[in-house]
Coordinates of C-alpha atoms in Angstrom, one line a residue:
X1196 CA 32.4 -40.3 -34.8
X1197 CA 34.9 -41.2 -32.3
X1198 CA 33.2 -41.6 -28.2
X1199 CA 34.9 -39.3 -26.0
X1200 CA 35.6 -39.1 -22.2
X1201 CA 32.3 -36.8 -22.0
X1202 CA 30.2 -39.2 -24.5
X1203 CA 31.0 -42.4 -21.8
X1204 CA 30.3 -40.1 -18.4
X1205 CA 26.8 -39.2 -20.5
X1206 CA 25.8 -43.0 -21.2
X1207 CA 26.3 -43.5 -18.1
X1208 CA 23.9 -41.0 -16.9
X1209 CA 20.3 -42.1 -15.2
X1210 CA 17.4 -40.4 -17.1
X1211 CA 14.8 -41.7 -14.5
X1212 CA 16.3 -39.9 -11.3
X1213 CA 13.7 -37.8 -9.3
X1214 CA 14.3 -34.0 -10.3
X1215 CA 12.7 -31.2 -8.6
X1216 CA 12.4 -27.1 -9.1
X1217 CA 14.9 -27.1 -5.8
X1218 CA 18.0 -29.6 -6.9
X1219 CA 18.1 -28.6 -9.8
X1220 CA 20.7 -25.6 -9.1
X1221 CA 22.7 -28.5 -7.6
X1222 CA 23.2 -30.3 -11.3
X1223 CA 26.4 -30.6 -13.2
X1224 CA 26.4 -29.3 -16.7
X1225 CA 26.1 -32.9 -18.4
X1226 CA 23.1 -33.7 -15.9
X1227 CA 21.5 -30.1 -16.2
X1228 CA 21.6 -30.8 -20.7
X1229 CA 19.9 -34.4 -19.5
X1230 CA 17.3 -32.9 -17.8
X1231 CA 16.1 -30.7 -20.3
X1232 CA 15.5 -32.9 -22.9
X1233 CA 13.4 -35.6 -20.1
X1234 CA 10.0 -35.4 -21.4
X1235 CA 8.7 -37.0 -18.1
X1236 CA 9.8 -33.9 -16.0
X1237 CA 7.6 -31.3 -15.5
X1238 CA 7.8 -28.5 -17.9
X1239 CA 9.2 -26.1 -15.5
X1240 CA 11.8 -28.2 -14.4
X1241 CA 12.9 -28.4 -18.2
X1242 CA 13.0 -25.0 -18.7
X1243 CA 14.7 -24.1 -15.3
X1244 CA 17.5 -26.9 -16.1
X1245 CA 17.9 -25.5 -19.5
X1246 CA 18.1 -21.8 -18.7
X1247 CA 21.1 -22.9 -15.8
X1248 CA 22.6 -24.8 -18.7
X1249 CA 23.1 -22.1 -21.1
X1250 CA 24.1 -19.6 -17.9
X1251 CA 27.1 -22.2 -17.1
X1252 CA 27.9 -22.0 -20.9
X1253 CA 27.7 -18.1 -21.2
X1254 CA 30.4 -18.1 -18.1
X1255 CA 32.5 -20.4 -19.9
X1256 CA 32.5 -18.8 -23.1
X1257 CA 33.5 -15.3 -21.0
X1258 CA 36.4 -16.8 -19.2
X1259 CA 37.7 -17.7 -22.3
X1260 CA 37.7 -21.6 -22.4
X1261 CA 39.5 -24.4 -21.3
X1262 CA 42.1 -27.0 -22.7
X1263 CA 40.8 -29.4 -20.1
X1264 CA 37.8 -32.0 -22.5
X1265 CA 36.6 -32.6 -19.1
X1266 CA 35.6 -28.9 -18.1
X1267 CA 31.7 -27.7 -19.2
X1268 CA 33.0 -25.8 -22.6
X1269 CA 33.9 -28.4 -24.9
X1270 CA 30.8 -30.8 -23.8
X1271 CA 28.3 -28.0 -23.7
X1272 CA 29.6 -27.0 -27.6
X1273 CA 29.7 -30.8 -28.9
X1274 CA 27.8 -32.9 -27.0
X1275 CA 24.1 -31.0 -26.3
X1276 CA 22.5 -32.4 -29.3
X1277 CA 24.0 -36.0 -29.3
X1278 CA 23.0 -36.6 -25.1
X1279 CA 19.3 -37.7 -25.7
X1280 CA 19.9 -40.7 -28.5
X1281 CA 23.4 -41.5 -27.3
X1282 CA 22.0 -42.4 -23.8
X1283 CA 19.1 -43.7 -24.9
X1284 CA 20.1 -46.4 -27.2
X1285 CA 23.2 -47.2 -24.9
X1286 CA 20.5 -48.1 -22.4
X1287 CA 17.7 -50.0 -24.2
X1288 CA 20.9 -51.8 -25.6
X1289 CA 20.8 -50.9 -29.3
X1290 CA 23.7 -49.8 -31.3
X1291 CA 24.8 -46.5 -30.9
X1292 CA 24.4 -44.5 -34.6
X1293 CA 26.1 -41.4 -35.9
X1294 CA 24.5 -38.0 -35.2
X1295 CA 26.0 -35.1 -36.8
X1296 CA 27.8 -32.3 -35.0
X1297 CA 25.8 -29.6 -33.9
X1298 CA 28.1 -27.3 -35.8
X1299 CA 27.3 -28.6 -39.1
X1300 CA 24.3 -27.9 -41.6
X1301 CA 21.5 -30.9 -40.9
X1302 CA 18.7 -31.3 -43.2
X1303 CA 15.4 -29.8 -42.6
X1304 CA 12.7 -32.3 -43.5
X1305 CA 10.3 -30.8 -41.0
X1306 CA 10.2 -27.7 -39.4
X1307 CA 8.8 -29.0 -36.2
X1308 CA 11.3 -31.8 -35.9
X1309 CA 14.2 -30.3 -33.1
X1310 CA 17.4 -31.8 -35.1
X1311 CA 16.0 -30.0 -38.2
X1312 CA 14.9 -26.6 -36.5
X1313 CA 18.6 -26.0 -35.8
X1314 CA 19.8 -22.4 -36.3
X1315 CA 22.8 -21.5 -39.1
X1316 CA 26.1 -19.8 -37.8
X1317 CA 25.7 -16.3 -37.7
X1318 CA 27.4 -14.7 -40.7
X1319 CA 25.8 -16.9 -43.5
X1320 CA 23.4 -15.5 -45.7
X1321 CA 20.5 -13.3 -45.2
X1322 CA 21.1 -10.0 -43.4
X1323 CA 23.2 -10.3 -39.4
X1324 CA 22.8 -6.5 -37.4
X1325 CA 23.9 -6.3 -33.5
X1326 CA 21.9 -5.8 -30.8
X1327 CA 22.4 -4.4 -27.4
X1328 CA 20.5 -6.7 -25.6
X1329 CA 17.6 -9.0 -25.4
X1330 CA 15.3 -9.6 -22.7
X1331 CA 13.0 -13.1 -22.9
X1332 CA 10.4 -15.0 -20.6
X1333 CA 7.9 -17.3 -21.5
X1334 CA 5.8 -19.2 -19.5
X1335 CA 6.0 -19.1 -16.1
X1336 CA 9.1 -17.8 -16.2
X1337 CA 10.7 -14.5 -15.4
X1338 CA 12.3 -12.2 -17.5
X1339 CA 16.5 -12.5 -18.2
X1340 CA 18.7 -10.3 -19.6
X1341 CA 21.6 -10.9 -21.8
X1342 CA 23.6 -9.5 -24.1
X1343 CA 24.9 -8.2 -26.9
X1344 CA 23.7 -10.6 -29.2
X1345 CA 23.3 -10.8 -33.0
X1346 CA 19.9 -11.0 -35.2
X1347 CA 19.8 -12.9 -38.5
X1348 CA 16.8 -12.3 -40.9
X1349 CA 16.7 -15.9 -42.8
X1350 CA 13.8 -16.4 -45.1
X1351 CA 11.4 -17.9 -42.7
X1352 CA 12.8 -17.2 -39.4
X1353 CA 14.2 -14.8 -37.0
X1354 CA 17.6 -15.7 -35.3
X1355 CA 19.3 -14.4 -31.9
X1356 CA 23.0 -15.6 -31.4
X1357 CA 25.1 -15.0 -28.3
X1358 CA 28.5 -15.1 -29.2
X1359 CA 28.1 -16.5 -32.5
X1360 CA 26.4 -19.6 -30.8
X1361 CA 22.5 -20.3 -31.2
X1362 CA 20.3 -18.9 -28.6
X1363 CA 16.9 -18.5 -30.0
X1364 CA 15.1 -19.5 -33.1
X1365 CA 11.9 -18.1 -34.1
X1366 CA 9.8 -19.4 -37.4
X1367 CA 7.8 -16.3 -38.8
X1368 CA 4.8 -18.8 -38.8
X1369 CA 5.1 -19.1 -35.0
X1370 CA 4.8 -15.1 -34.3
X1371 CA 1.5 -13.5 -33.2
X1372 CA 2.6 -10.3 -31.9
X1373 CA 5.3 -7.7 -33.4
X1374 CA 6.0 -4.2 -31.9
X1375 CA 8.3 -1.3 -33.1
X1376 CA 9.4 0.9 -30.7
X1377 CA 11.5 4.4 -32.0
X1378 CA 14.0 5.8 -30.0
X1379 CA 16.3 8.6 -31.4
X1380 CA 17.6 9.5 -34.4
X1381 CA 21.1 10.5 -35.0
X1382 CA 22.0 11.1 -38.9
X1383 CA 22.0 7.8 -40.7
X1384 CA 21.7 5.8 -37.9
X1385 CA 18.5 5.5 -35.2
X1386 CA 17.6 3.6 -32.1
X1387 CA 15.0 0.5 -31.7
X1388 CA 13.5 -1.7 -29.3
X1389 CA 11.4 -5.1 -30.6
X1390 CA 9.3 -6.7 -29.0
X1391 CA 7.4 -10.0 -30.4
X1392 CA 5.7 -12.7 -28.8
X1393 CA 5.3 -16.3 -30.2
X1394 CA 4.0 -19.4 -29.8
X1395 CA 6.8 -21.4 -29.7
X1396 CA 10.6 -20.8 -30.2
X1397 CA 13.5 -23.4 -29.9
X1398 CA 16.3 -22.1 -27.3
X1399 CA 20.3 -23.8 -27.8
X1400 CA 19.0 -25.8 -30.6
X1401 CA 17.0 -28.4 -29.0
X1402 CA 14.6 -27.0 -26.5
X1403 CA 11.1 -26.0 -26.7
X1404 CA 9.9 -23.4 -25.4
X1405 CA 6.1 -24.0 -26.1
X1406 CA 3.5 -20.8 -26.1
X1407 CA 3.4 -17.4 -24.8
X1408 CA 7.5 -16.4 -25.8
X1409 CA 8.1 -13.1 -25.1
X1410 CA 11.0 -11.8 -26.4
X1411 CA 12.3 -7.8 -26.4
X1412 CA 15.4 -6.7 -28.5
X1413 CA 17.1 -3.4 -27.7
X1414 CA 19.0 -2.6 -31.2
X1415 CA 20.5 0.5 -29.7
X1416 CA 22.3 2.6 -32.9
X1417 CA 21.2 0.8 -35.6
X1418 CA 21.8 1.6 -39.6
X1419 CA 18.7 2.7 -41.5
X1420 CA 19.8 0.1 -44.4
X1421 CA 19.6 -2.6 -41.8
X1422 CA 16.4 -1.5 -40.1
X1423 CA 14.8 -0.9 -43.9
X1424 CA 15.7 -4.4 -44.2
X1425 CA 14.2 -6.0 -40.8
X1426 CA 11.1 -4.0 -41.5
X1427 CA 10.2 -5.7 -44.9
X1428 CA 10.8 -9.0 -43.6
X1429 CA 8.5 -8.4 -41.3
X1430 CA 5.8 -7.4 -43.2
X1431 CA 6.4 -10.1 -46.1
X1432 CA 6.2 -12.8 -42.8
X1433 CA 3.1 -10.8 -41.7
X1434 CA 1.3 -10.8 -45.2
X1435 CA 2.1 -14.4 -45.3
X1436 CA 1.5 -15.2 -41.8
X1437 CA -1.2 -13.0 -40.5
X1438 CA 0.3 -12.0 -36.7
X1439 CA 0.0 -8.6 -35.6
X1440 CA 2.4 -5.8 -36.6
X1441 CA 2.1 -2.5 -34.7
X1442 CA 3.9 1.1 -34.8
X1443 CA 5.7 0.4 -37.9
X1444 CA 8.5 3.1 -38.4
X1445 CA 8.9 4.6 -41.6
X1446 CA 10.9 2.8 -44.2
X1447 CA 13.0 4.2 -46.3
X1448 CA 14.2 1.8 -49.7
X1449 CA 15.2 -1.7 -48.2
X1450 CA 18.8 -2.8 -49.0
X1451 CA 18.9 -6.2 -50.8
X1452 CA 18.2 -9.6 -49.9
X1453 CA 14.1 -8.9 -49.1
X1454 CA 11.5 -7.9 -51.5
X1455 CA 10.3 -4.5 -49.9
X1456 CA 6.3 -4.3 -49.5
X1457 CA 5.0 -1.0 -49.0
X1458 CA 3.5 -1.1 -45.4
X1459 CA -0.3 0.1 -44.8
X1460 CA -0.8 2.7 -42.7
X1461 CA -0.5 1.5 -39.0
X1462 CA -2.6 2.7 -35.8
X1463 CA -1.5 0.6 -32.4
X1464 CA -3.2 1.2 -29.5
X1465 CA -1.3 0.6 -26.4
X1466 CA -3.8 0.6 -23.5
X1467 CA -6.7 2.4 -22.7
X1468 CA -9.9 1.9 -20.2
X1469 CA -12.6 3.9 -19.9
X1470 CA -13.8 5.9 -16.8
X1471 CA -10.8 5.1 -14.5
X1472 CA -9.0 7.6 -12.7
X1473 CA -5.5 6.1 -13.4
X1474 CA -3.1 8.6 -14.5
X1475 CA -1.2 7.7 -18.0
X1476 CA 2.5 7.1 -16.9
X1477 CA 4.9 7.6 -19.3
X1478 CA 7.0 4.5 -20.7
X1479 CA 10.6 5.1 -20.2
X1480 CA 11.8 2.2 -23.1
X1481 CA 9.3 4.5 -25.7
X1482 CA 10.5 7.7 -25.0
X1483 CA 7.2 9.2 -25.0
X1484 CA 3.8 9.4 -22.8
X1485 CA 1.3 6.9 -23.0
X1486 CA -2.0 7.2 -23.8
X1487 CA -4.7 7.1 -20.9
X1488 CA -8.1 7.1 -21.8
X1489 CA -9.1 6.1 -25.6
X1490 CA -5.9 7.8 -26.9
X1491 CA -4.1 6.5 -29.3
X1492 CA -0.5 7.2 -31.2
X1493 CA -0.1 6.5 -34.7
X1494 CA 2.9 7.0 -37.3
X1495 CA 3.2 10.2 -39.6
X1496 CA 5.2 10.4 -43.2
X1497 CA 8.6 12.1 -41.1
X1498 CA 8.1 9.0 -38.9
X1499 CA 7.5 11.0 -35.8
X1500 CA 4.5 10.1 -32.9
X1501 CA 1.5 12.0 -31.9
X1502 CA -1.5 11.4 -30.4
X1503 CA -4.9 11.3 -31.4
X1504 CA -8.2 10.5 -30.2
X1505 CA -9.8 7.1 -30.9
X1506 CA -13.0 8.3 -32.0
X1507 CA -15.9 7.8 -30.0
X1508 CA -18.1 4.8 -32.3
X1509 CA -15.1 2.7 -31.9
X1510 CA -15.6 2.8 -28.3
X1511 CA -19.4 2.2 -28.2
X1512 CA -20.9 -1.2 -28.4
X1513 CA -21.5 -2.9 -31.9
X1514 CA -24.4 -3.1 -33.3
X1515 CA -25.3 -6.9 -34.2
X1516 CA -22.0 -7.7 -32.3
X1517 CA -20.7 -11.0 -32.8
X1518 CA -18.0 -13.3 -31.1
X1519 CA -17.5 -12.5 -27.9
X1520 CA -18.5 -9.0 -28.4
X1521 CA -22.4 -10.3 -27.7
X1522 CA -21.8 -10.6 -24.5
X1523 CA -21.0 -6.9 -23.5
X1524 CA -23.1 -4.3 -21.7
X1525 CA -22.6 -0.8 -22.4
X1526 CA -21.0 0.2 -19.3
X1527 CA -17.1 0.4 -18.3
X1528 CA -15.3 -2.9 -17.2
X1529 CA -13.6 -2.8 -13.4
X1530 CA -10.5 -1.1 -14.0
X1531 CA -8.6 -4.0 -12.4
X1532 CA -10.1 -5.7 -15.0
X1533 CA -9.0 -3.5 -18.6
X1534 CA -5.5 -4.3 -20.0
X1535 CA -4.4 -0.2 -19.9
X1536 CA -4.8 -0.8 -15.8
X1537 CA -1.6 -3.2 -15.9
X1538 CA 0.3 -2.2 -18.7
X1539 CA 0.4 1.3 -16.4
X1540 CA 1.4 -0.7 -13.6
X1541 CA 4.1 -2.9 -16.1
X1542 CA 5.5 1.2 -17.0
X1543 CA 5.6 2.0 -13.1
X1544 CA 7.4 -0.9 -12.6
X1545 CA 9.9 -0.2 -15.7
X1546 CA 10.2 3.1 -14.5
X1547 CA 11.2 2.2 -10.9
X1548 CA 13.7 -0.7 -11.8
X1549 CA 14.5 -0.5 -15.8
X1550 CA 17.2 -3.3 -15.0
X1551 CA 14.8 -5.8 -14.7
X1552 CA 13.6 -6.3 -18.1
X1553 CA 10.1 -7.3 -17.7
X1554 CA 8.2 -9.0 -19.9
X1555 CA 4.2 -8.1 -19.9
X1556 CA 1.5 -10.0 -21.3
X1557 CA 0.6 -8.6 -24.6
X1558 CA -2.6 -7.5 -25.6
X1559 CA -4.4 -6.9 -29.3
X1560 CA -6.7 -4.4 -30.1
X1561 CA -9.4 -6.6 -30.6
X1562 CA -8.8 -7.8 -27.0
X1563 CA -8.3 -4.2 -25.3
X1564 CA -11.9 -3.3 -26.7
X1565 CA -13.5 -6.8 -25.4
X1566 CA -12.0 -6.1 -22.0
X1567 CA -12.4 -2.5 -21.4
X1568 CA -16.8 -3.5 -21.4
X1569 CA -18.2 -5.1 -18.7
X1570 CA -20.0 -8.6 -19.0
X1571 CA -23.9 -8.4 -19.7
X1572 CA -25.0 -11.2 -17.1
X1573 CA -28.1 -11.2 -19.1
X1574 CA -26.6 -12.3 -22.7
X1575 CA -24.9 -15.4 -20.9
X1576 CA -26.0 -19.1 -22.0
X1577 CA -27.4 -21.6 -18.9
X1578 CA -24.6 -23.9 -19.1
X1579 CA -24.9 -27.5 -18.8
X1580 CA -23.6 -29.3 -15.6
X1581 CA -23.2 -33.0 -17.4
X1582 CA -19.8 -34.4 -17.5
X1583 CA -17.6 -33.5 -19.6
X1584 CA -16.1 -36.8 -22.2
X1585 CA -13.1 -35.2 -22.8
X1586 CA -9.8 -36.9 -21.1
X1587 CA -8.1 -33.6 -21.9
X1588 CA -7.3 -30.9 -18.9
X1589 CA -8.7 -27.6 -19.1
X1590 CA -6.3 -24.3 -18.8
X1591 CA -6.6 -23.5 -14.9
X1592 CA -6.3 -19.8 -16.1
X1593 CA -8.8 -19.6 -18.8
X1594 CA -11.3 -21.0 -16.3
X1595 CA -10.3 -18.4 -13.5
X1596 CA -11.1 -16.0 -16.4
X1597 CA -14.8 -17.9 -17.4
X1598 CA -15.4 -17.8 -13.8
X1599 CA -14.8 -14.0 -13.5
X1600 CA -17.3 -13.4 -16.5
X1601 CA -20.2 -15.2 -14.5
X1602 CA -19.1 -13.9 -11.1
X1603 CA -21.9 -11.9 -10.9
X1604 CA -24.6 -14.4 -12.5
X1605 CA -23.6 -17.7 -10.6
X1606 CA -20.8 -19.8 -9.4
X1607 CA -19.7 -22.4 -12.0
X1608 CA -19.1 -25.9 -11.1
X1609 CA -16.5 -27.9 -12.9
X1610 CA -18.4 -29.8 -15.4
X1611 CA -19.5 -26.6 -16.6
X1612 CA -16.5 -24.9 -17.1
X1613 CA -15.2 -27.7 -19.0
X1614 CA -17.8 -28.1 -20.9
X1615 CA -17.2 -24.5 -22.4
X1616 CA -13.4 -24.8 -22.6
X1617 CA -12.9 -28.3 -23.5
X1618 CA -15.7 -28.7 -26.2
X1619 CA -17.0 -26.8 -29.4
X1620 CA -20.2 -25.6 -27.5
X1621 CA -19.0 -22.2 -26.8
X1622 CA -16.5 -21.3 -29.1
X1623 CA -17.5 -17.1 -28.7
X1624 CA -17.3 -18.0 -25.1
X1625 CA -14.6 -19.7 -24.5
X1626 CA -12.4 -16.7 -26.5
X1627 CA -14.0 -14.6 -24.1
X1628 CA -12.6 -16.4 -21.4
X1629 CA -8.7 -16.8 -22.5
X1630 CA -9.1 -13.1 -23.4
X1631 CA -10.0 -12.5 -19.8
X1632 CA -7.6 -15.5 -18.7
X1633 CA -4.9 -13.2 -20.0
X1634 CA -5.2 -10.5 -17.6
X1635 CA -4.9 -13.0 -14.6
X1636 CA -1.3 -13.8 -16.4
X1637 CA -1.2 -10.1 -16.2
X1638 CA -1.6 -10.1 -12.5
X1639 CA 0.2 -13.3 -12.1
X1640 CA 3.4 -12.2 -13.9
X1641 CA 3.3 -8.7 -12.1
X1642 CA 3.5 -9.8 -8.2
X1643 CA 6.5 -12.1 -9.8
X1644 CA 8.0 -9.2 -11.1
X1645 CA 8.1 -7.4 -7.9
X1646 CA 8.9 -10.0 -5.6
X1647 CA 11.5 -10.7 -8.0
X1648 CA 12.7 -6.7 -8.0
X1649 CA 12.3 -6.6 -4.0
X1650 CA 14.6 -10.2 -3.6
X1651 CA 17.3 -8.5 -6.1
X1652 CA 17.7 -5.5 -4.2
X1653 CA 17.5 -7.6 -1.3
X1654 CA 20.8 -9.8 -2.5
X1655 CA 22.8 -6.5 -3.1
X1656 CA 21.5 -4.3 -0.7
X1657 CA 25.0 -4.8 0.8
X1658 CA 27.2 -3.6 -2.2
X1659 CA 27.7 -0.8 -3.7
X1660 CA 25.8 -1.4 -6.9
X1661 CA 24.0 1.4 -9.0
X1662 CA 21.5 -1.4 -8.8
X1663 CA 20.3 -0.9 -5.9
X1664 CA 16.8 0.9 -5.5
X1665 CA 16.4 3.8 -3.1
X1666 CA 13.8 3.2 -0.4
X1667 CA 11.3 5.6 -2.0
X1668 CA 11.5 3.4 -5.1
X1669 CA 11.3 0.2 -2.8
X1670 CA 8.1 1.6 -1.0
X1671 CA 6.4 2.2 -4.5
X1672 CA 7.4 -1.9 -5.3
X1673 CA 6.1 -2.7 -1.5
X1674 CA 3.0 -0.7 -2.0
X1675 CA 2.1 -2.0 -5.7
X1676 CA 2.7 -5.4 -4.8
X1677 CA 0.7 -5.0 -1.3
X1678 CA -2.0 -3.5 -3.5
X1679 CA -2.5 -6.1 -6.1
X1680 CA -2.4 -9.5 -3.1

């Protein structure tokens, strides 16, 4: 493979420059695809500089190219997947090999390798339906919004594309979390929303994204043949797999390409807490109210929603529990503290600015139950204080979340936290803890979500956008976000 113009400005490149969260808007294209792939940058950095790059290449793509090599199209469509080894052997003075084109079919000796987790064109085989839309976050990230895009069903993974160019790739074995959301029906054709999250995903072919992907997929008008389809690929990857599948529609006979597995009978609980005096608000994206205290919404045979009761022993403690469930008392968690309290707020806030596209923290069912109890201060283990030997650093949220559970009891000094979080001690209790660490994401992700709805409106508060919030919507925003400091 011939070296191009762009090849000799990449070599040339300096992968040990200082990069920070603030220059990085102030990268070229070629510099933005080097600093994604620089495994001694902090992870937000990488993500940040691989988010602009695929925004510059979206622009491209809509202003229909360029016949200038020089200009960010034909680099960002040849070159993304050849930067990293080019530059690297051109510096530690080794001769330069041949790395296939991004465009063409490379092997896959190992699904976790990058170069072999590289997504096929759109239009190949397995099963390609359109989507509106597709909202994604993961880490500490914030939600983006882009669309149309495509979804490909392969055999082991889910595919987005965005103008027949790769976007996402999810393997099934990554997912833990898959949710159905019905809209209308309209003869042979009805409306759905996705929404999965995974531990790890690649984005343009080379990136990873690492754990806690959230993605959402709004299908809009979407064939019953195709949906019959997506469904039992889901639930062969979930029988294979084991993640979470909740409100599955009904199905009627798949089209070909998938072997069609019946689905059991499905009841998802959305949020709950006991006690509170929250009203329900209803979730504009479902179409339907939500559930406020122990209710629940399940799936009949027409494929229509209603609710029913959860009954009353599956809200009582277990007898004999075990896991983290030994640890609970009998009496209601801190509402602040139960999932249903900010998946409310999350609906308020899709309510008030539905542009947005949030992404919330998921929770299970297993996990709403654990965190609608309160902690039994009495059931805790004493804790020893003796250093930790492992080099390894402990999650700073799972530990706020350990240190919530023994708020009450004592204040926990560092040795002891990582002694539950970085050993196999406390296996019950360090679940416990991410389980509560996850509703400190909660929080965390929701006073980013409104400051990032009150600095939107704030950057077009001058046009004349159908954007814009009113100031009785704003006020809501201000007073939630006040609220929750």
């Amino acid at each position: 493979m011939a070296g191009t113009d762009l090849d000799r400005a990449l070599l040339g490149e300096d992968l040990t420059s200082k990069v920070t969260l603030q220059n990085v808007a102030s990268l070229s294209p070629v510099q933005l695809a080097v600093v994604a792939a620089r495994d001694d940058l902090e992870r937000q950095v990488q993500n940040r500089a691989c988010t602009a790059f695929l925004r510059k290449k979206a622009v491209f793509d809509a202003a229909g190219g360029t016949e200038d090599p020089s200009q960010d199209g034909d680099f960002l469509n040849r070159a993304a997947l050849r930067f990293r080894q080019l530059a690297t052997e051109y510096q530690a003075g080794r001769p330069i090999t041949q790395v296939p084109s991004p465009l063409s079919s490379p092997s896959r000796d190992h699904p976790s390798s990058p170069t072999s987790f590289t997504r096929p064109q759109v239009g190949g085989s397995g099963r390609t339906f359109a989507a509106d839309s597709c909202s994604f976050s993961w880490g500490d990230e914030l939600a983006r919004t882009i669309g149309p895009v495509e979804v490909k069903l392969e055999e082991d993974e889910l595919v987005i594309a965005f103008k027949n160019q790769p976007l996402f790739n999810i393997l099934a074995s990554k997912l833990c979390f898959f949710l159905y959301l019905e809209g209308e029906s309209q003869g042979e054709h009805e409306e759905m929303t996705l929404q999965l999250e995974a531990d790890d995903a690649l984005m343009g072919g080379t990136t990873r994204l690492g754990p806690h992907f959230n993605l959402r997929l709004f299908l809009g008008k979407t064939p019953r043949d195709a949906l019959s389809t997506l469904t039992a690929a889901v639930e062969t990857w979930r029988q294979r797999f084991g993640f979470l599948v909740s409100n599955l529609p009904a199905t009627p006979t798949p089209s070909e390409g998938f072997a069609h597995i019946p689905p059991s009978p499905v009841n998802i609980t959305f949020e709950y807490s006991l006690n509170t005096t929250h009203p329900s608000v209803p979730d504009p994206a479902v179409g339907h109210a939500t559930p406020a205290s122990g209710a629940q919404v399940e799936r009949n045979a027409g494929g229509t929603a209603r609710s029913q009761a959860i009954p009353a022993h599956l809200l009582q403690p277990l007898k004999d529990a075990s896991g983290p469930f030994r640890y609970l008392s009998p009496s209601p968690a801190p509402p602040g503290w139960t999932a249903g309290f900010w998946v409310r707020l999350f609906a308020i806030l899709r309510a008030v600015c539905p542009q947005a596209g949030l992404c919330y923290p998921n929770f299970t069912l297993s996990e709403i139950k654990l965190l609608s109890r309160r902690t039994d201060i009495g059931k805790l283990p004493e804790l020893p204080d003796k250093p930790c030997p492992s080099e390894r650093n402990h999650s700073p949220v799972d530990r706020l979340g350990l240190e919530q559970i023994y708020r009450a009891r004592n204040k926990l000094t560092v040795n002891q936290s990582r002694n539950v979080l970085l050993t196999a001690d406390y296996p019950d209790l360090r679940a416990y803890a991410h389980t509560m660490g996850k509703i400190v994401d909660a929080r965390n992700v929701f006073l980013n979500a409104c400051d990032y709805i009150l600095r939107q409106d704030s950057a077009i508060k001058h046009l004349d956008s159908p954007c814009k919030l009113s100031k009785k919507h704003l006020d809501v925003v201000c007073e939630l976000r006040e609220s929750e400091v």
